[in-house]
mmCIF file of C-alpha atoms in Angstrom:
data_model
loop_
_atom_site.group_PDB
_atom_site.id
_atom_site.type_symbol
_atom_site.label_atom_id
_atom_site.label_comp_id
_atom_site.label_asym_id
_atom_site.label_seq_id
_atom_site.Cartn_x
_atom_site.Cartn_y
_atom_site.Cartn_z
ATOM 1 C CA MET H 1166 96.143 82.667 72.519
ATOM 2 C CA LYS H 1167 93.940 84.704 74.322
ATOM 3 C CA ILE H 1168 90.284 83.052 76.456
ATOM 4 C CA SER H 1169 86.820 84.646 76.578
ATOM 5 C CA ARG H 1170 85.654 85.919 80.184
ATOM 6 C CA ARG H 1171 82.742 82.275 79.952
ATOM 7 C CA THR H 1172 85.571 80.707 79.082
ATOM 8 C CA PHE H 1173 87.931 81.752 81.910
ATOM 9 C CA ILE H 1174 85.366 80.823 84.340
ATOM 10 C CA LYS H 1175 84.649 77.894 83.237
ATOM 11 C CA ARG H 1176 88.423 76.811 83.204
ATOM 12 C CA THR H 1177 88.546 78.465 87.212
ATOM 13 C CA LEU H 1178 85.355 75.973 88.454
ATOM 14 C CA LYS H 1179 87.400 73.512 87.295
ATOM 15 C CA SER H 1180 89.982 74.696 89.666
ATOM 16 C CA ILE H 1181 88.009 75.396 92.327
ATOM 17 C CA VAL H 1182 87.132 71.122 91.979
ATOM 18 C CA GLY H 1183 90.428 70.496 91.678
ATOM 19 C CA ILE H 1184 91.258 71.943 95.034
ATOM 20 C CA LEU H 1185 88.910 70.931 96.534
ATOM 21 C CA GLY H 1186 89.879 67.452 95.385
ATOM 22 C CA LEU H 1187 93.209 68.019 97.829
ATOM 23 C CA THR H 1188 93.191 66.229 101.194
ATOM 24 C CA GLY H 1189 92.147 68.136 103.628
ATOM 25 C CA ALA H 1190 94.691 69.509 104.811
ATOM 26 C CA GLY H 1191 95.596 70.828 101.322
ATOM 27 C CA TYR H 1192 92.052 71.959 101.246
ATOM 28 C CA TYR H 1193 92.323 73.916 104.746
ATOM 29 C CA TYR H 1194 96.354 74.932 103.678
ATOM 30 C CA ALA H 1195 94.781 76.715 100.502
ATOM 31 C CA ARG H 1196 91.600 78.467 101.919
ATOM 32 C CA PHE H 1197 92.736 79.426 105.601
ATOM 33 C CA ILE H 1198 96.911 79.513 105.825
ATOM 34 C CA GLU H 1199 98.601 80.457 102.303
ATOM 35 C CA PRO H 1200 96.491 84.200 101.513
ATOM 36 C CA ASP H 1201 97.641 85.629 105.139
ATOM 37 C CA LEU H 1202 101.491 83.819 104.028
ATOM 38 C CA LEU H 1203 102.019 87.783 102.501
ATOM 39 C CA THR H 1204 106.428 88.094 101.030
ATOM 40 C CA VAL H 1205 107.979 91.068 100.153
ATOM 41 C CA GLN H 1206 110.064 90.792 96.795
ATOM 42 C CA ARG H 1207 113.120 92.456 96.337
ATOM 43 C CA TYR H 1208 113.844 93.694 92.723
ATOM 44 C CA LYS H 1209 116.982 96.179 92.228
ATOM 45 C CA LEU H 1210 116.394 98.382 88.817
ATOM 46 C CA GLU H 1211 120.011 99.561 86.699
ATOM 47 C CA SER H 1212 120.195 101.382 84.571
ATOM 48 C CA GLU H 1213 122.388 104.158 82.911
ATOM 49 C CA ARG H 1214 119.458 106.311 82.533
ATOM 50 C CA ILE H 1215 118.207 107.094 86.386
ATOM 51 C CA PRO H 1216 119.934 110.322 88.064
ATOM 52 C CA LEU H 1217 122.371 109.768 90.423
ATOM 53 C CA SER H 1218 120.447 111.290 93.007
ATOM 54 C CA PHE H 1219 117.996 108.319 92.526
ATOM 55 C CA ASP H 1220 120.921 105.914 93.795
ATOM 56 C CA GLN H 1221 119.161 104.116 96.245
ATOM 57 C CA PHE H 1222 115.246 105.841 96.036
ATOM 58 C CA LYS H 1223 113.470 102.715 97.357
ATOM 59 C CA ILE H 1224 109.822 102.646 95.532
ATOM 60 C CA ILE H 1225 106.678 99.517 96.820
ATOM 61 C CA GLN H 1226 104.341 98.062 94.815
ATOM 62 C CA PHE H 1227 100.935 96.246 95.825
ATOM 63 C CA SER H 1228 97.828 94.634 93.973
ATOM 64 C CA ASP H 1229 95.102 93.738 93.354
ATOM 65 C CA THR H 1230 93.328 93.696 97.224
ATOM 66 C CA HIS H 1231 90.532 92.711 95.688
ATOM 67 C CA ILE H 1232 88.907 94.123 99.490
ATOM 68 C CA GLY H 1233 85.666 92.495 100.051
ATOM 69 C CA PHE H 1234 86.282 89.396 98.471
ATOM 70 C CA HIS H 1235 87.753 87.280 101.635
ATOM 71 C CA TYR H 1236 90.091 90.404 102.130
ATOM 72 C CA ASP H 1237 88.530 92.688 104.498
ATOM 73 C CA LEU H 1238 90.156 96.130 106.281
ATOM 74 C CA LYS H 1239 92.271 94.633 109.550
ATOM 75 C CA GLN H 1240 93.958 92.078 106.800
ATOM 76 C CA LEU H 1241 94.589 96.160 104.793
ATOM 77 C CA ASN H 1242 95.467 97.672 108.068
ATOM 78 C CA LYS H 1243 98.171 94.961 109.083
ATOM 79 C CA LEU H 1244 99.594 95.427 104.786
ATOM 80 C CA ILE H 1245 99.643 99.547 105.648
ATOM 81 C CA ASN H 1246 101.823 98.753 108.211
ATOM 82 C CA THR H 1247 104.184 96.957 106.635
ATOM 83 C CA ILE H 1248 104.697 98.809 103.512
ATOM 84 C CA ASN H 1249 105.024 101.538 105.766
ATOM 85 C CA ASN H 1250 108.013 99.609 108.344
ATOM 86 C CA GLU H 1251 109.854 99.392 104.725
ATOM 87 C CA SER H 1252 110.054 103.247 103.994
ATOM 88 C CA PRO H 1253 109.623 103.281 101.153
ATOM 89 C CA ASP H 1254 110.488 106.752 99.444
ATOM 90 C CA LEU H 1255 106.989 106.406 96.484
ATOM 91 C CA ILE H 1256 104.236 103.754 96.448
ATOM 92 C CA LEU H 1257 102.011 102.819 93.291
ATOM 93 C CA PHE H 1258 99.284 100.581 93.295
ATOM 94 C CA THR H 1259 98.245 98.322 90.079
ATOM 95 C CA GLY H 1260 94.214 98.123 90.281
ATOM 96 C CA ASP H 1261 91.940 96.053 91.830
ATOM 97 C CA LEU H 1262 91.337 97.960 95.223
ATOM 98 C CA VAL H 1263 87.262 96.230 95.518
ATOM 99 C CA ASP H 1264 86.710 92.921 94.739
ATOM 100 C CA ALA H 1265 83.053 94.286 93.612
ATOM 101 C CA PRO H 1266 82.371 98.125 93.836
ATOM 102 C CA HIS H 1267 78.588 97.475 93.415
ATOM 103 C CA GLN H 1268 78.303 94.635 96.218
ATOM 104 C CA TYR H 1269 80.107 96.510 99.077
ATOM 105 C CA THR H 1270 79.630 98.559 101.401
ATOM 106 C CA PHE H 1271 81.942 101.211 101.236
ATOM 107 C CA THR H 1272 82.411 103.412 104.765
ATOM 108 C CA ASN H 1273 85.333 105.967 105.595
ATOM 109 C CA GLU H 1274 87.310 103.506 107.208
ATOM 110 C CA LEU H 1275 89.051 102.838 103.879
ATOM 111 C CA PRO H 1276 89.696 106.000 102.731
ATOM 112 C CA PHE H 1277 91.115 106.601 105.700
ATOM 113 C CA LEU H 1278 93.418 103.282 106.128
ATOM 114 C CA LEU H 1279 95.032 104.386 102.650
ATOM 115 C CA SER H 1280 95.752 107.538 103.571
ATOM 116 C CA GLN H 1281 98.060 105.964 106.466
ATOM 117 C CA LEU H 1282 101.004 104.909 103.627
ATOM 118 C CA LYS H 1283 103.353 107.391 103.843
ATOM 119 C CA ALA H 1284 105.871 108.005 101.024
ATOM 120 C CA PRO H 1285 107.563 111.468 100.655
ATOM 121 C CA SER H 1286 107.437 111.476 96.871
ATOM 122 C CA GLY H 1287 103.912 109.893 96.460
ATOM 123 C CA LYS H 1288 101.418 108.106 95.658
ATOM 124 C CA TYR H 1289 100.174 106.755 92.732
ATOM 125 C CA TRP H 1290 97.715 104.478 91.003
ATOM 126 C CA ILE H 1291 95.805 103.393 87.738
ATOM 127 C CA TYR H 1292 92.430 101.359 87.549
ATOM 128 C CA GLY H 1293 92.108 97.185 87.221
ATOM 129 C CA ASN H 1294 89.543 95.726 85.862
ATOM 130 C CA HIS H 1295 87.565 94.823 88.787
ATOM 131 C CA ASP H 1296 87.812 98.843 89.644
ATOM 132 C CA HIS H 1297 85.421 100.170 86.221
ATOM 133 C CA GLY H 1298 83.363 97.089 86.845
ATOM 134 C CA GLY H 1299 80.626 96.755 88.513
ATOM 135 C CA TYR H 1300 79.769 100.848 88.159
ATOM 136 C CA GLY H 1301 83.146 101.634 90.189
ATOM 137 C CA THR H 1302 84.632 104.208 88.103
ATOM 138 C CA GLU H 1303 84.282 107.194 90.088
ATOM 139 C CA LYS H 1304 83.581 105.633 93.439
ATOM 140 C CA ILE H 1305 86.555 103.570 92.845
ATOM 141 C CA GLN H 1306 89.035 107.005 92.012
ATOM 142 C CA SER H 1307 86.631 109.210 94.892
ATOM 143 C CA VAL H 1308 88.275 106.680 97.498
ATOM 144 C CA MET H 1309 91.649 106.372 96.257
ATOM 145 C CA GLU H 1310 91.756 110.879 95.851
ATOM 146 C CA ASP H 1311 90.695 110.040 99.647
ATOM 147 C CA GLY H 1312 93.057 108.325 100.540
ATOM 148 C CA GLY H 1313 96.183 110.619 99.154
ATOM 149 C CA PHE H 1314 96.510 108.821 95.913
ATOM 150 C CA GLN H 1315 97.311 110.148 92.442
ATOM 151 C CA LEU H 1316 95.340 108.639 89.233
ATOM 152 C CA LEU H 1317 97.480 107.929 86.407
ATOM 153 C CA LYS H 1318 95.239 107.518 83.695
ATOM 154 C CA ASN H 1319 97.054 107.667 80.125
ATOM 155 C CA GLN H 1320 99.242 109.914 81.481
ATOM 156 C CA HIS H 1321 102.625 110.896 83.449
ATOM 157 C CA THR H 1322 103.974 113.037 85.516
ATOM 158 C CA SER H 1323 108.176 113.182 86.924
ATOM 159 C CA ILE H 1324 109.146 112.086 90.230
ATOM 160 C CA HIS H 1325 111.322 114.776 90.878
ATOM 161 C CA ASN H 1326 114.794 114.536 93.852
ATOM 162 C CA LYS H 1327 117.075 117.184 94.286
ATOM 163 C CA ASN H 1328 117.575 118.791 90.413
ATOM 164 C CA ASP H 1329 116.582 115.271 88.287
ATOM 165 C CA SER H 1330 113.522 113.217 87.986
ATOM 166 C CA PHE H 1331 112.393 109.943 86.078
ATOM 167 C CA ILE H 1332 109.002 109.590 83.949
ATOM 168 C CA LEU H 1333 106.265 107.208 85.992
ATOM 169 C CA ALA H 1334 103.590 106.727 83.417
ATOM 170 C CA GLY H 1335 100.170 105.058 83.700
ATOM 171 C CA LEU H 1336 97.679 103.499 81.356
ATOM 172 C CA ASP H 1337 94.088 103.310 81.821
ATOM 173 C CA ASP H 1338 92.631 99.425 81.897
ATOM 174 C CA ILE H 1339 92.813 97.481 79.061
ATOM 175 C CA MET H 1340 89.672 94.991 79.362
ATOM 176 C CA LEU H 1341 87.145 97.609 80.518
ATOM 177 C CA GLY H 1342 88.800 101.134 80.210
ATOM 178 C CA LYS H 1343 89.902 102.918 77.365
ATOM 179 C CA PRO H 1344 93.392 102.784 77.144
ATOM 180 C CA ASP H 1345 95.783 105.316 74.745
ATOM 181 C CA LEU H 1346 99.590 104.284 75.098
ATOM 182 C CA SER H 1347 100.869 107.219 72.948
ATOM 183 C CA LYS H 1348 98.500 109.881 74.778
ATOM 184 C CA THR H 1349 100.664 108.162 77.941
ATOM 185 C CA LEU H 1350 103.852 108.593 77.023
ATOM 186 C CA GLU H 1351 103.004 111.965 74.391
ATOM 187 C CA GLY H 1352 105.679 114.005 74.984
ATOM 188 C CA VAL H 1353 108.153 111.784 77.112
ATOM 189 C CA ASP H 1354 112.187 112.213 76.014
ATOM 190 C CA ASP H 1355 112.842 108.904 74.568
ATOM 191 C CA GLN H 1356 116.268 109.123 76.705
ATOM 192 C CA ALA H 1357 114.074 109.764 80.157
ATOM 193 C CA TYR H 1358 114.465 106.410 82.781
ATOM 194 C CA THR H 1359 110.420 105.529 82.645
ATOM 195 C CA MET H 1360 108.312 103.099 84.541
ATOM 196 C CA LEU H 1361 105.013 102.662 83.321
ATOM 197 C CA LEU H 1362 102.235 100.899 85.506
ATOM 198 C CA VAL H 1363 99.676 99.021 83.126
ATOM 199 C CA HIS H 1364 97.568 96.390 84.932
ATOM 200 C CA GLU H 1365 97.857 93.481 82.325
ATOM 201 C CA PRO H 1366 100.966 92.353 81.609
ATOM 202 C CA ASP H 1367 100.740 91.128 78.440
ATOM 203 C CA VAL H 1368 100.539 94.427 76.870
ATOM 204 C CA ALA H 1369 104.278 94.466 77.619
ATOM 205 C CA ASP H 1370 104.332 93.444 73.747
ATOM 206 C CA GLN H 1371 102.845 96.799 72.755
ATOM 207 C CA VAL H 1372 105.053 98.653 75.683
ATOM 208 C CA ARG H 1373 108.507 96.838 73.986
ATOM 209 C CA ASN H 1374 107.707 99.393 70.312
ATOM 210 C CA THR H 1375 108.164 101.970 73.302
ATOM 211 C CA SER H 1376 111.398 104.166 75.199
ATOM 212 C CA VAL H 1377 109.455 102.251 78.455
ATOM 213 C CA ASP H 1378 112.479 101.175 80.858
ATOM 214 C CA VAL H 1379 110.049 99.324 82.586
ATOM 215 C CA GLN H 1380 107.029 97.960 83.439
ATOM 216 C CA LEU H 1381 104.589 97.189 86.410
ATOM 217 C CA SER H 1382 101.766 94.936 86.377
ATOM 218 C CA GLY H 1383 99.431 92.935 88.562
ATOM 219 C CA HIS H 1384 95.994 91.004 87.844
ATOM 220 C CA SER H 1385 97.224 87.164 87.001
ATOM 221 C CA HIS H 1386 97.628 86.732 90.911
ATOM 222 C CA GLY H 1387 100.185 84.689 89.617
ATOM 223 C CA GLY H 1388 97.458 81.989 88.653
ATOM 224 C CA GLN H 1389 96.344 82.052 92.493
ATOM 225 C CA ILE H 1390 96.234 77.915 92.465
ATOM 226 C CA GLN H 1391 99.818 76.596 90.748
ATOM 227 C CA LEU H 1392 100.187 73.032 90.387
ATOM 228 C CA PRO H 1393 103.320 71.262 90.761
ATOM 229 C CA PHE H 1394 105.679 70.751 87.617
ATOM 230 C CA TYR H 1395 102.768 72.244 85.405
ATOM 231 C CA GLY H 1396 102.267 76.109 86.911
ATOM 232 C CA PRO H 1397 99.023 78.071 87.134
ATOM 233 C CA ALA H 1398 96.160 75.885 86.574
ATOM 234 C CA VAL H 1399 94.897 79.201 84.548
ATOM 235 C CA THR H 1400 95.207 82.848 84.616
ATOM 236 C CA PRO H 1401 92.991 85.617 83.751
ATOM 237 C CA PRO H 1402 92.877 87.614 79.848
ATOM 238 C CA TYR H 1403 95.699 89.206 79.030
ATOM 239 C CA ALA H 1404 98.135 88.012 81.802
ATOM 240 C CA GLN H 1405 98.502 84.094 80.043
ATOM 241 C CA LYS H 1406 101.828 85.281 78.275
ATOM 242 C CA TYR H 1407 103.350 87.144 81.342
ATOM 243 C CA ILE H 1408 102.087 85.842 84.515
ATOM 244 C CA GLU H 1409 104.111 86.352 87.364
ATOM 245 C CA GLY H 1410 107.894 88.085 88.612
ATOM 246 C CA HIS H 1411 110.304 89.793 86.151
ATOM 247 C CA HIS H 1412 110.558 89.151 82.564
ATOM 248 C CA SER H 1413 112.905 90.708 80.168
ATOM 249 C CA VAL H 1414 110.833 91.414 77.067
ATOM 250 C CA ARG H 1415 113.901 93.471 74.818
ATOM 251 C CA PRO H 1416 116.908 94.710 75.659
ATOM 252 C CA GLY H 1417 116.429 97.843 78.381
ATOM 253 C CA LEU H 1418 112.409 96.747 78.614
ATOM 254 C CA ASP H 1419 111.732 94.989 82.071
ATOM 255 C CA LEU H 1420 108.652 93.692 82.961
ATOM 256 C CA TYR H 1421 107.427 92.786 86.898
ATOM 257 C CA ILE H 1422 104.407 90.952 87.667
ATOM 258 C CA SER H 1423 103.147 91.298 90.848
ATOM 259 C CA ARG H 1424 101.159 87.601 92.568
ATOM 260 C CA GLY H 1425 98.964 90.591 94.615
ATOM 261 C CA ILE H 1426 97.614 90.325 97.181
ATOM 262 C CA GLY H 1427 93.802 89.429 97.689
ATOM 263 C CA MET H 1428 92.419 87.194 95.205
ATOM 264 C CA THR H 1429 88.896 87.198 93.449
ATOM 265 C CA ARG H 1430 86.234 84.241 92.324
ATOM 266 C CA MET H 1431 88.119 81.683 94.411
ATOM 267 C CA PRO H 1432 88.825 81.488 98.184
ATOM 268 C CA TYR H 1433 92.416 80.117 97.811
ATOM 269 C CA ARG H 1434 95.782 80.465 97.034
ATOM 270 C CA PHE H 1435 97.937 77.455 96.092
ATOM 271 C CA LEU H 1436 102.092 77.574 95.681
ATOM 272 C CA CYS H 1437 101.018 81.364 95.067
ATOM 273 C CA LEU H 1438 101.836 83.401 98.127
ATOM 274 C CA PRO H 1439 100.380 86.755 98.064
ATOM 275 C CA GLU H 1440 103.623 89.262 97.820
ATOM 276 C CA ILE H 1441 104.395 92.846 98.380
ATOM 277 C CA SER H 1442 107.306 94.567 95.345
ATOM 278 C CA VAL H 1443 109.982 96.388 96.624
ATOM 279 C CA PHE H 1444 112.186 98.030 94.017
ATOM 280 C CA GLN H 1445 115.450 99.660 94.906
ATOM 281 C CA LEU H 1446 117.264 101.293 92.087
ATOM 282 C CA GLN H 1447 120.668 101.724 91.667
ATOM 283 C CA ALA H 1448 122.178 104.328 89.325
ATOM 284 C CA ILE H 1449 124.989 103.434 87.054
ATOM 285 C CA PRO H 1450 127.036 106.106 85.596
ATOM 286 C CA LYS H 1451 128.000 106.393 82.379
ATOM 287 C CA SER H 1452 130.843 104.756 81.542
ATOM 288 C CA SER H 1453 132.733 108.113 79.702
ATOM 289 C CA SER H 1454 135.540 107.749 76.888
ATOM 290 C CA ILE H 1455 138.585 108.397 77.587
ATOM 291 C CA GLN H 1456 140.262 111.124 74.826
ATOM 292 C CA GLU H 1457 144.670 110.138 74.054
#
């Protein structure tokens, strides 16, 4: 069931009341400890559709930094070092760079730090709802471009290795953008291995009707606060069916949702560690029939 922005905020405030009701140690942990406990989620993407030259190709996804809301450039620099230490071939950012673009004081340091991320096959990004919010659409695009990232907005590109390639596509934000899934995938060969970036994970139920193999999303933050035996206290619109981790949407379509890096609306994480996702491609040789 979808909820309105107002309902989401009300539920978020209730969650804040709940977290403040924890013990002093619990509050301190949620406010000051867990938000800095960055984890690395590792996945293998196996498919006969992955070209053999991409076997062991490494992709890193990071999402939802929300810079300016209890996440600063010093923390971003630490994140960048962590990502570079993984030696990725391709880096993907799935939206929400700055929490409130109309309030944030932009300096040259932010694009400079983003430019320090290194990946030989490129760096790509999509808009999140906070990127469009607060009149940030053009400013965030400028910052990301200066940082060496290429925007995928209702469009796709080919990632090449030797004589092979796979498709990387990106959809504009669902909540505040102008998404067009048909345009995004227009001209894509149905037999090509295709990865789609979508900020809001619940869009996967629309993507299931396409030939996409993998959808990467963020937006949910995993709920930020998870309660034992209950799960996420509240999640935003378009992140209520699919909240975190790996989901098999249909045979041949896998959805992976990052809990993201930063926070929004409330400066807490509880049982919901921040994360980056590392994907290792594994090409499966196509089975050949034996003729007698």
